[in-house]
PDB file of C-alpha atoms and ligand atoms in Angstrom:
ATOM      1  CA  MET A  14     137.430  88.969  61.566  1.00  0.00           C
ATOM      2  CA  PHE A  15     136.955  92.606  62.593  1.00  0.00           C
ATOM      3  CA  TRP A  16     139.398  95.231  61.398  1.00  0.00           C
ATOM      4  CA  TRP A  17     137.821  97.649  63.874  1.00  0.00           C
ATOM      5  CA  ARG A  18     135.040  97.122  66.388  1.00  0.00           C
ATOM      6  CA  LYS A  19     133.641  99.219  69.203  1.00  0.00           C
ATOM      7  CA  GLU A  20     130.597  99.493  71.425  1.00  0.00           C
ATOM      8  CA  VAL A  21     130.120 103.130  70.445  1.00  0.00           C
ATOM      9  CA  ARG A  22     127.137 103.695  72.750  1.00  0.00           C
ATOM     10  CA  PRO A  23     125.823 101.450  75.500  1.00  0.00           C
ATOM     11  CA  GLY A  24     124.160  98.614  73.583  1.00  0.00           C
ATOM     12  CA  VAL A  25     125.153  99.712  70.073  1.00  0.00           C
ATOM     13  CA  SER A  26     128.232  98.476  68.206  1.00  0.00           C
ATOM     14  CA  VAL A  27     129.915  99.540  64.988  1.00  0.00           C
ATOM     15  CA  ALA A  28     132.453  97.355  63.172  1.00  0.00           C
ATOM     16  CA  PHE A  29     134.288  96.933  59.904  1.00  0.00           C
ATOM     17  CA  SER A  30     135.248  93.436  58.802  1.00  0.00           C
ATOM     18  CA  ASP A  31     138.576  92.485  57.199  1.00  0.00           C
ATOM     19  CA  SER A  32     139.788  89.868  54.741  1.00  0.00           C
ATOM     20  CA  ASN A  33     140.006  87.270  57.535  1.00  0.00           C
ATOM     21  CA  ALA A  34     136.201  87.428  57.625  1.00  0.00           C
ATOM     22  CA  GLY A  35     136.391  86.746  53.884  1.00  0.00           C
ATOM     23  CA  ASN A  36     134.402  88.019  50.944  1.00  0.00           C
ATOM     24  CA  LEU A  37     130.844  88.906  52.015  1.00  0.00           C
ATOM     25  CA  ALA A  38     129.438  89.829  48.592  1.00  0.00           C
ATOM     26  CA  LEU A  39     127.208  87.658  46.410  1.00  0.00           C
ATOM     27  CA  HIS A  40     127.725  89.791  43.291  1.00  0.00           C
ATOM     28  CA  VAL A  41     131.395  88.976  42.756  1.00  0.00           C
ATOM     29  CA  ALA A  42     132.582  85.664  41.305  1.00  0.00           C
ATOM     30  CA  ASP A  43     132.374  83.573  44.465  1.00  0.00           C
ATOM     31  CA  ASN A  44     130.452  80.522  45.661  1.00  0.00           C
ATOM     32  CA  PRO A  45     127.162  81.822  47.188  1.00  0.00           C
ATOM     33  CA  GLU A  46     127.126  79.044  49.807  1.00  0.00           C
ATOM     34  CA  ASP A  47     130.603  80.044  50.969  1.00  0.00           C
ATOM     35  CA  VAL A  48     129.485  83.672  51.195  1.00  0.00           C
ATOM     36  CA  MET A  49     126.475  82.741  53.318  1.00  0.00           C
ATOM     37  CA  VAL A  50     128.680  80.692  55.668  1.00  0.00           C
ATOM     38  CA  ARG A  51     130.986  83.703  56.107  1.00  0.00           C
ATOM     39  CA  ARG A  52     128.050  86.028  56.747  1.00  0.00           C
ATOM     40  CA  SER A  53     126.788  83.603  59.375  1.00  0.00           C
ATOM     41  CA  ARG A  54     130.191  83.436  61.073  1.00  0.00           C
ATOM     42  CA  LEU A  55     130.301  87.218  61.170  1.00  0.00           C
ATOM     43  CA  GLU A  56     126.860  87.328  62.807  1.00  0.00           C
ATOM     44  CA  THR A  57     128.002  84.825  65.423  1.00  0.00           C
ATOM     45  CA  ALA A  58     131.135  86.869  66.131  1.00  0.00           C
ATOM     46  CA  ALA A  59     128.993  89.981  66.511  1.00  0.00           C
ATOM     47  CA  GLY A  60     126.699  88.157  68.938  1.00  0.00           C
ATOM     48  CA  LEU A  61     123.555  88.633  66.841  1.00  0.00           C
ATOM     49  CA  GLY A  62     121.901  85.442  68.064  1.00  0.00           C
ATOM     50  CA  GLU A  63     118.943  84.686  65.817  1.00  0.00           C
ATOM     51  CA  ARG A  64     119.124  88.023  64.035  1.00  0.00           C
ATOM     52  CA  HIS A  65     120.854  88.759  60.710  1.00  0.00           C
ATOM     53  CA  PHE A  66     122.626  91.692  59.138  1.00  0.00           C
ATOM     54  CA  GLN A  67     120.583  93.176  56.298  1.00  0.00           C
ATOM     55  CA  TYR A  68     122.690  93.630  53.167  1.00  0.00           C
ATOM     56  CA  MET A  69     121.589  95.603  50.091  1.00  0.00           C
ATOM     57  CA  ASN A  70     122.060  95.438  46.334  1.00  0.00           C
ATOM     58  CA  GLN A  71     124.311  98.476  45.874  1.00  0.00           C
ATOM     59  CA  VAL A  72     124.170 100.279  42.523  1.00  0.00           C
ATOM     60  CA  HIS A  73     126.027 103.600  43.083  1.00  0.00           C
ATOM     61  CA  GLY A  74     122.683 105.427  43.340  1.00  0.00           C
ATOM     62  CA  ILE A  75     121.156 107.546  46.116  1.00  0.00           C
ATOM     63  CA  ALA A  76     118.142 105.418  47.045  1.00  0.00           C
ATOM     64  CA  VAL A  77     117.717 105.099  50.831  1.00  0.00           C
ATOM     65  CA  GLU A  78     115.482 102.337  52.199  1.00  0.00           C
ATOM     66  CA  PHE A  79     113.911 102.206  55.644  1.00  0.00           C
ATOM     67  CA  ILE A  80     114.266  98.615  56.890  1.00  0.00           C
ATOM     68  CA  THR A  81     111.882  97.091  59.444  1.00  0.00           C
ATOM     69  CA  GLY A  82     113.094  93.481  59.408  1.00  0.00           C
ATOM     70  CA  HIS A  83     115.450  91.082  57.693  1.00  0.00           C
ATOM     71  CA  GLY A  84     114.524  89.975  54.187  1.00  0.00           C
ATOM     72  CA  ASP A  85     115.603  90.211  50.573  1.00  0.00           C
ATOM     73  CA  GLY A  86     117.954  93.144  50.397  1.00  0.00           C
ATOM     74  CA  PRO A  87     116.647  96.276  48.721  1.00  0.00           C
ATOM     75  CA  THR A  88     118.330  97.789  45.678  1.00  0.00           C
ATOM     76  CA  ALA A  89     119.704 100.864  47.379  1.00  0.00           C
ATOM     77  CA  ASP A  90     122.914 102.508  48.535  1.00  0.00           C
ATOM     78  CA  ALA A  91     121.799 103.346  52.049  1.00  0.00           C
ATOM     79  CA  MET A  92     119.517 101.816  54.672  1.00  0.00           C
ATOM     80  CA  VAL A  93     117.986 103.197  57.869  1.00  0.00           C
ATOM     81  CA  SER A  94     116.427 101.164  60.695  1.00  0.00           C
ATOM     82  CA  ARG A  95     115.199 101.427  64.295  1.00  0.00           C
ATOM     83  CA  GLY A  96     117.254  98.432  65.398  1.00  0.00           C
ATOM     84  CA  GLN A  97     117.493  95.952  62.529  1.00  0.00           C
ATOM     85  CA  PRO A  98     121.257  95.185  62.118  1.00  0.00           C
ATOM     86  CA  LEU A  99     122.627  96.665  58.886  1.00  0.00           C
ATOM     87  CA  ALA A 100     125.596  96.001  56.572  1.00  0.00           C
ATOM     88  CA  VAL A 101     127.227  97.905  53.719  1.00  0.00           C
ATOM     89  CA  MET A 102     129.823  96.275  51.435  1.00  0.00           C
ATOM     90  CA  VAL A 103     132.869  97.950  49.934  1.00  0.00           C
ATOM     91  CA  ALA A 104     136.340  97.516  48.489  1.00  0.00           C
ATOM     92  CA  ASP A 105     137.719 101.092  48.131  1.00  0.00           C
ATOM     93  CA  CYS A 106     134.437 103.029  48.275  1.00  0.00           C
ATOM     94  CA  VAL A 107     133.664 104.694  51.613  1.00  0.00           C
ATOM     95  CA  PRO A 108     131.509 102.597  53.989  1.00  0.00           C
ATOM     96  CA  ILE A 109     129.572 104.965  56.248  1.00  0.00           C
ATOM     97  CA  VAL A 110     127.890 103.849  59.468  1.00  0.00           C
ATOM     98  CA  LEU A 111     125.618 106.338  61.221  1.00  0.00           C
ATOM     99  CA  LEU A 112     123.857 106.412  64.542  1.00  0.00           C
ATOM    100  CA  GLY A 113     121.289 108.862  65.807  1.00  0.00           C
ATOM    101  CA  GLU A 114     119.618 109.195  69.173  1.00  0.00           C
ATOM    102  CA  GLY A 115     115.919 108.393  68.765  1.00  0.00           C
ATOM    103  CA  LEU A 116     113.816 111.437  69.596  1.00  0.00           C
ATOM    104  CA  GLY A 117     111.415 110.610  72.418  1.00  0.00           C
ATOM    105  CA  SER A 118     112.596 107.012  72.426  1.00  0.00           C
ATOM    106  CA  THR A 119     115.479 104.929  73.706  1.00  0.00           C
ATOM    107  CA  THR A 120     115.625 103.082  70.377  1.00  0.00           C
ATOM    108  CA  PRO A 121     118.499 104.438  68.309  1.00  0.00           C
ATOM    109  CA  VAL A 122     118.253 105.172  64.592  1.00  0.00           C
ATOM    110  CA  LEU A 123     120.832 103.076  62.709  1.00  0.00           C
ATOM    111  CA  ALA A 124     122.054 103.649  59.156  1.00  0.00           C
ATOM    112  CA  VAL A 125     124.662 102.525  56.646  1.00  0.00           C
ATOM    113  CA  ALA A 126     125.603 104.107  53.334  1.00  0.00           C
ATOM    114  CA  HIS A 127     127.839 103.293  50.382  1.00  0.00           C
ATOM    115  CA  ALA A 128     129.733 106.301  49.037  1.00  0.00           C
ATOM    116  CA  GLY A 129     131.811 105.761  45.938  1.00  0.00           C
ATOM    117  CA  ARG A 130     132.663 108.560  43.536  1.00  0.00           C
ATOM    118  CA  ALA A 131     129.095 108.643  42.164  1.00  0.00           C
ATOM    119  CA  GLY A 132     127.608 108.594  45.651  1.00  0.00           C
ATOM    120  CA  VAL A 133     129.772 111.482  46.785  1.00  0.00           C
ATOM    121  CA  VAL A 134     128.774 113.570  43.757  1.00  0.00           C
ATOM    122  CA  ALA A 135     125.061 112.691  44.134  1.00  0.00           C
ATOM    123  CA  ASP A 136     125.278 113.253  47.916  1.00  0.00           C
ATOM    124  CA  ILE A 137     124.126 109.932  49.324  1.00  0.00           C
ATOM    125  CA  VAL A 138     125.189 111.374  52.691  1.00  0.00           C
ATOM    126  CA  SER A 139     122.504 114.042  52.617  1.00  0.00           C
ATOM    127  CA  ALA A 140     119.845 111.581  51.444  1.00  0.00           C
ATOM    128  CA  THR A 141     120.709 109.228  54.312  1.00  0.00           C
ATOM    129  CA  VAL A 142     120.780 111.893  57.022  1.00  0.00           C
ATOM    130  CA  THR A 143     117.448 113.282  55.789  1.00  0.00           C
ATOM    131  CA  GLU A 144     115.870 109.819  56.026  1.00  0.00           C
ATOM    132  CA  MET A 145     117.327 109.319  59.527  1.00  0.00           C
ATOM    133  CA  ARG A 146     115.912 112.635  60.710  1.00  0.00           C
ATOM    134  CA  SER A 147     112.506 111.757  59.254  1.00  0.00           C
ATOM    135  CA  HIS A 148     112.561 108.761  61.622  1.00  0.00           C
ATOM    136  CA  GLY A 149     113.363 110.919  64.630  1.00  0.00           C
ATOM    137  CA  ALA A 150     117.160 110.819  64.688  1.00  0.00           C
ATOM    138  CA  THR A 151     118.890 113.587  66.584  1.00  0.00           C
ATOM    139  CA  ALA A 152     122.558 114.086  67.511  1.00  0.00           C
ATOM    140  CA  ILE A 153     123.833 111.953  64.633  1.00  0.00           C
ATOM    141  CA  SER A 154     127.372 110.540  64.641  1.00  0.00           C
ATOM    142  CA  ALA A 155     129.215 108.753  61.815  1.00  0.00           C
ATOM    143  CA  TRP A 156     132.029 106.225  61.436  1.00  0.00           C
ATOM    144  CA  LEU A 157     133.879 106.079  58.099  1.00  0.00           C
ATOM    145  CA  GLY A 158     135.407 102.702  57.400  1.00  0.00           C
ATOM    146  CA  PRO A 159     138.592 102.033  55.478  1.00  0.00           C
ATOM    147  CA  SER A 160     138.572 103.296  51.872  1.00  0.00           C
ATOM    148  CA  ILE A 161     141.059 104.282  49.177  1.00  0.00           C
ATOM    149  CA  CYS A 162     142.856 107.491  50.102  1.00  0.00           C
ATOM    150  CA  GLY A 163     143.541 110.643  48.134  1.00  0.00           C
ATOM    151  CA  GLU A 164     147.214 109.754  47.682  1.00  0.00           C
ATOM    152  CA  CYS A 165     146.284 106.460  45.960  1.00  0.00           C
ATOM    153  CA  TYR A 166     143.055 107.071  44.012  1.00  0.00           C
ATOM    154  CA  GLU A 167     144.291 108.364  40.647  1.00  0.00           C
ATOM    155  CA  VAL A 168     141.677 109.643  38.181  1.00  0.00           C
ATOM    156  CA  PRO A 169     141.844 111.637  34.925  1.00  0.00           C
ATOM    157  CA  GLY A 170     142.313 115.373  35.482  1.00  0.00           C
ATOM    158  CA  GLN A 171     138.953 116.145  33.878  1.00  0.00           C
ATOM    159  CA  LEU A 172     137.177 113.829  36.299  1.00  0.00           C
ATOM    160  CA  ARG A 173     138.948 115.315  39.306  1.00  0.00           C
ATOM    161  CA  ALA A 174     137.818 118.762  38.140  1.00  0.00           C
ATOM    162  CA  GLU A 175     134.201 117.627  37.688  1.00  0.00           C
ATOM    163  CA  VAL A 176     133.967 115.985  41.114  1.00  0.00           C
ATOM    164  CA  ALA A 177     135.795 118.762  42.942  1.00  0.00           C
ATOM    165  CA  ALA A 178     133.453 121.310  41.340  1.00  0.00           C
ATOM    166  CA  VAL A 179     130.681 119.652  43.355  1.00  0.00           C
ATOM    167  CA  VAL A 180     132.656 118.652  46.483  1.00  0.00           C
ATOM    168  CA  PRO A 181     135.846 120.760  46.695  1.00  0.00           C
ATOM    169  CA  GLU A 182     137.319 118.683  49.555  1.00  0.00           C
ATOM    170  CA  THR A 183     137.811 115.719  47.194  1.00  0.00           C
ATOM    171  CA  TRP A 184     140.539 117.470  45.170  1.00  0.00           C
ATOM    172  CA  ALA A 185     143.775 115.542  45.651  1.00  0.00           C
ATOM    173  CA  THR A 186     147.068 114.519  44.091  1.00  0.00           C
ATOM    174  CA  THR A 187     148.628 111.070  44.266  1.00  0.00           C
ATOM    175  CA  ARG A 188     151.979 110.682  45.962  1.00  0.00           C
ATOM    176  CA  TRP A 189     153.380 110.168  42.456  1.00  0.00           C
ATOM    177  CA  GLY A 190     151.996 113.542  41.363  1.00  0.00           C
ATOM    178  CA  ARG A 191     148.904 112.601  39.354  1.00  0.00           C
ATOM    179  CA  PRO A 192     145.310 113.920  39.655  1.00  0.00           C
ATOM    180  CA  ALA A 193     143.381 112.113  42.364  1.00  0.00           C
ATOM    181  CA  LEU A 194     140.207 112.155  44.457  1.00  0.00           C
ATOM    182  CA  HIS A 195     140.068 111.990  48.249  1.00  0.00           C
ATOM    183  CA  LEU A 196     136.593 110.514  48.743  1.00  0.00           C
ATOM    184  CA  PRO A 197     136.715 110.168  52.554  1.00  0.00           C
ATOM    185  CA  ALA A 198     137.573 113.882  52.829  1.00  0.00           C
ATOM    186  CA  GLY A 199     134.549 114.664  50.666  1.00  0.00           C
ATOM    187  CA  VAL A 200     132.278 112.460  52.772  1.00  0.00           C
ATOM    188  CA  ARG A 201     133.558 114.024  55.980  1.00  0.00           C
ATOM    189  CA  ALA A 202     132.854 117.519  54.621  1.00  0.00           C
ATOM    190  CA  GLN A 203     129.331 116.508  53.591  1.00  0.00           C
ATOM    191  CA  LEU A 204     128.639 115.016  57.022  1.00  0.00           C
ATOM    192  CA  GLU A 205     130.021 117.964  58.950  1.00  0.00           C
ATOM    193  CA  ALA A 206     128.009 120.410  56.819  1.00  0.00           C
ATOM    194  CA  LEU A 207     124.906 118.565  58.059  1.00  0.00           C
ATOM    195  CA  GLY A 208     125.986 118.795  61.684  1.00  0.00           C
ATOM    196  CA  VAL A 209     127.049 115.133  61.904  1.00  0.00           C
ATOM    197  CA  THR A 210     130.062 114.322  64.100  1.00  0.00           C
ATOM    198  CA  VAL A 211     132.634 111.979  62.522  1.00  0.00           C
ATOM    199  CA  GLU A 212     133.962 109.735  65.310  1.00  0.00           C
ATOM    200  CA  TYR A 213     136.269 107.483  63.274  1.00  0.00           C
ATOM    201  CA  SER A 214     137.902 107.395  59.859  1.00  0.00           C
ATOM    202  CA  GLY A 215     139.632 104.223  58.693  1.00  0.00           C
ATOM    203  CA  GLU A 216     142.869 103.443  56.918  1.00  0.00           C
ATOM    204  CA  CYS A 217     143.583 103.281  53.177  1.00  0.00           C
ATOM    205  CA  THR A 218     142.331 100.030  51.647  1.00  0.00           C
ATOM    206  CA  LEU A 219     144.852 100.004  48.817  1.00  0.00           C
ATOM    207  CA  GLU A 220     147.745 100.307  51.275  1.00  0.00           C
ATOM    208  CA  THR A 221     146.421  97.712  53.735  1.00  0.00           C
ATOM    209  CA  ALA A 222     146.844  94.055  52.721  1.00  0.00           C
ATOM    210  CA  GLN A 223     144.302  92.890  55.320  1.00  0.00           C
ATOM    211  CA  LEU A 224     141.525  94.862  53.589  1.00  0.00           C
ATOM    212  CA  TYR A 225     139.979  94.362  50.155  1.00  0.00           C
ATOM    213  CA  SER A 226     140.874  96.915  47.480  1.00  0.00           C
ATOM    214  CA  TYR A 227     139.375  96.909  43.997  1.00  0.00           C
ATOM    215  CA  ARG A 228     142.145  99.178  42.724  1.00  0.00           C
ATOM    216  CA  ARG A 229     144.780  96.732  43.988  1.00  0.00           C
ATOM    217  CA  ASN A 230     143.011  93.628  42.633  1.00  0.00           C
ATOM    218  CA  GLN A 231     139.877  93.751  40.477  1.00  0.00           C
ATOM    219  CA  GLN A 232     139.083  90.105  41.342  1.00  0.00           C
ATOM    220  CA  THR A 233     138.709  91.129  44.961  1.00  0.00           C
ATOM    221  CA  GLY A 234     136.000  90.421  47.524  1.00  0.00           C
ATOM    222  CA  ARG A 235     134.097  92.908  49.659  1.00  0.00           C
ATOM    223  CA  PHE A 236     134.354  93.670  53.361  1.00  0.00           C
ATOM    224  CA  ALA A 237     131.544  95.228  55.361  1.00  0.00           C
ATOM    225  CA  GLY A 238     130.622  98.141  57.573  1.00  0.00           C
ATOM    226  CA  LEU A 239     128.240  96.948  60.288  1.00  0.00           C
ATOM    227  CA  VAL A 240     125.970  98.413  62.969  1.00  0.00           C
ATOM    228  CA  TRP A 241     123.831  96.522  65.442  1.00  0.00           C
ATOM    229  CA  THR A 242     122.135  96.736  68.830  1.00  0.00           C
ATOM    230  CA  HIS A 243     122.800  94.295  71.662  1.00  0.00           C
ATOM    231  CA  GLU A 244     122.814  93.998  75.420  1.00  0.00           C
ATOM    232  CA  ARG A 245     124.899  96.630  77.114  1.00  0.00           C
ATOM    233  CA  GLY A 246     128.520  95.889  77.848  1.00  0.00           C
ATOM    234  CA  VAL A 247     128.878  93.036  75.358  1.00  0.00           C
ATOM    235  CA  VAL A 248     132.228  93.865  73.793  1.00  0.00           C
ATOM    236  CA  ALA A 249     134.777  91.546  72.200  1.00  0.00           C
TER     237      ALA A 249
HETATM  238 ZN1   ZN B 304     146.290 105.225  50.060  1.00  0.00          ZN
END
């Protein structure tokens, strides 16, 4: 169910699902009722009770939405909340979960972001951190879920040059010697430049059978990066 799960602060957990949790996306060719059953199972496993993870309609943009309660997902590539559980879906792109201490409040500031190649170039990271800080977040930490690595993500040389001109840390070469992009390295650099501490960085999706990878199989599902609040000490 969970590839990785941790109570990262007392009463706040971060997790990344795996293919045992199944496809969680409604936008791929899958039965919507099956997807909703899987989402419900995931919420039960996370101990959400009557609450739900908020998903979003991801479009490789840099829109960030502040979420106050569960409802129809916004069209956005990042969400920020003061406690509403959040989910970001991926299969090779970088799922980013962020957590900030709430200034003058014990309520943490939660966030998720979807960083594919376009999101790294457009700097969805900066847009998300700015929104978090506008809601009082201080001392922000980030968890990067599994994503395709720089030794696997081959791209045309021209594209590598264009992306690396914006984010130099993405420049990479595949293990078979072709031009590549290392998106998680780019995301990490963007986060650290903003003073955000990266506490975890996941494995390569293409190399891990238990995770979904679009480059390995274009008929694939999506797994999720998740953040939620709960009673202290509730850990699987
Ligand atoms: Zn890899």
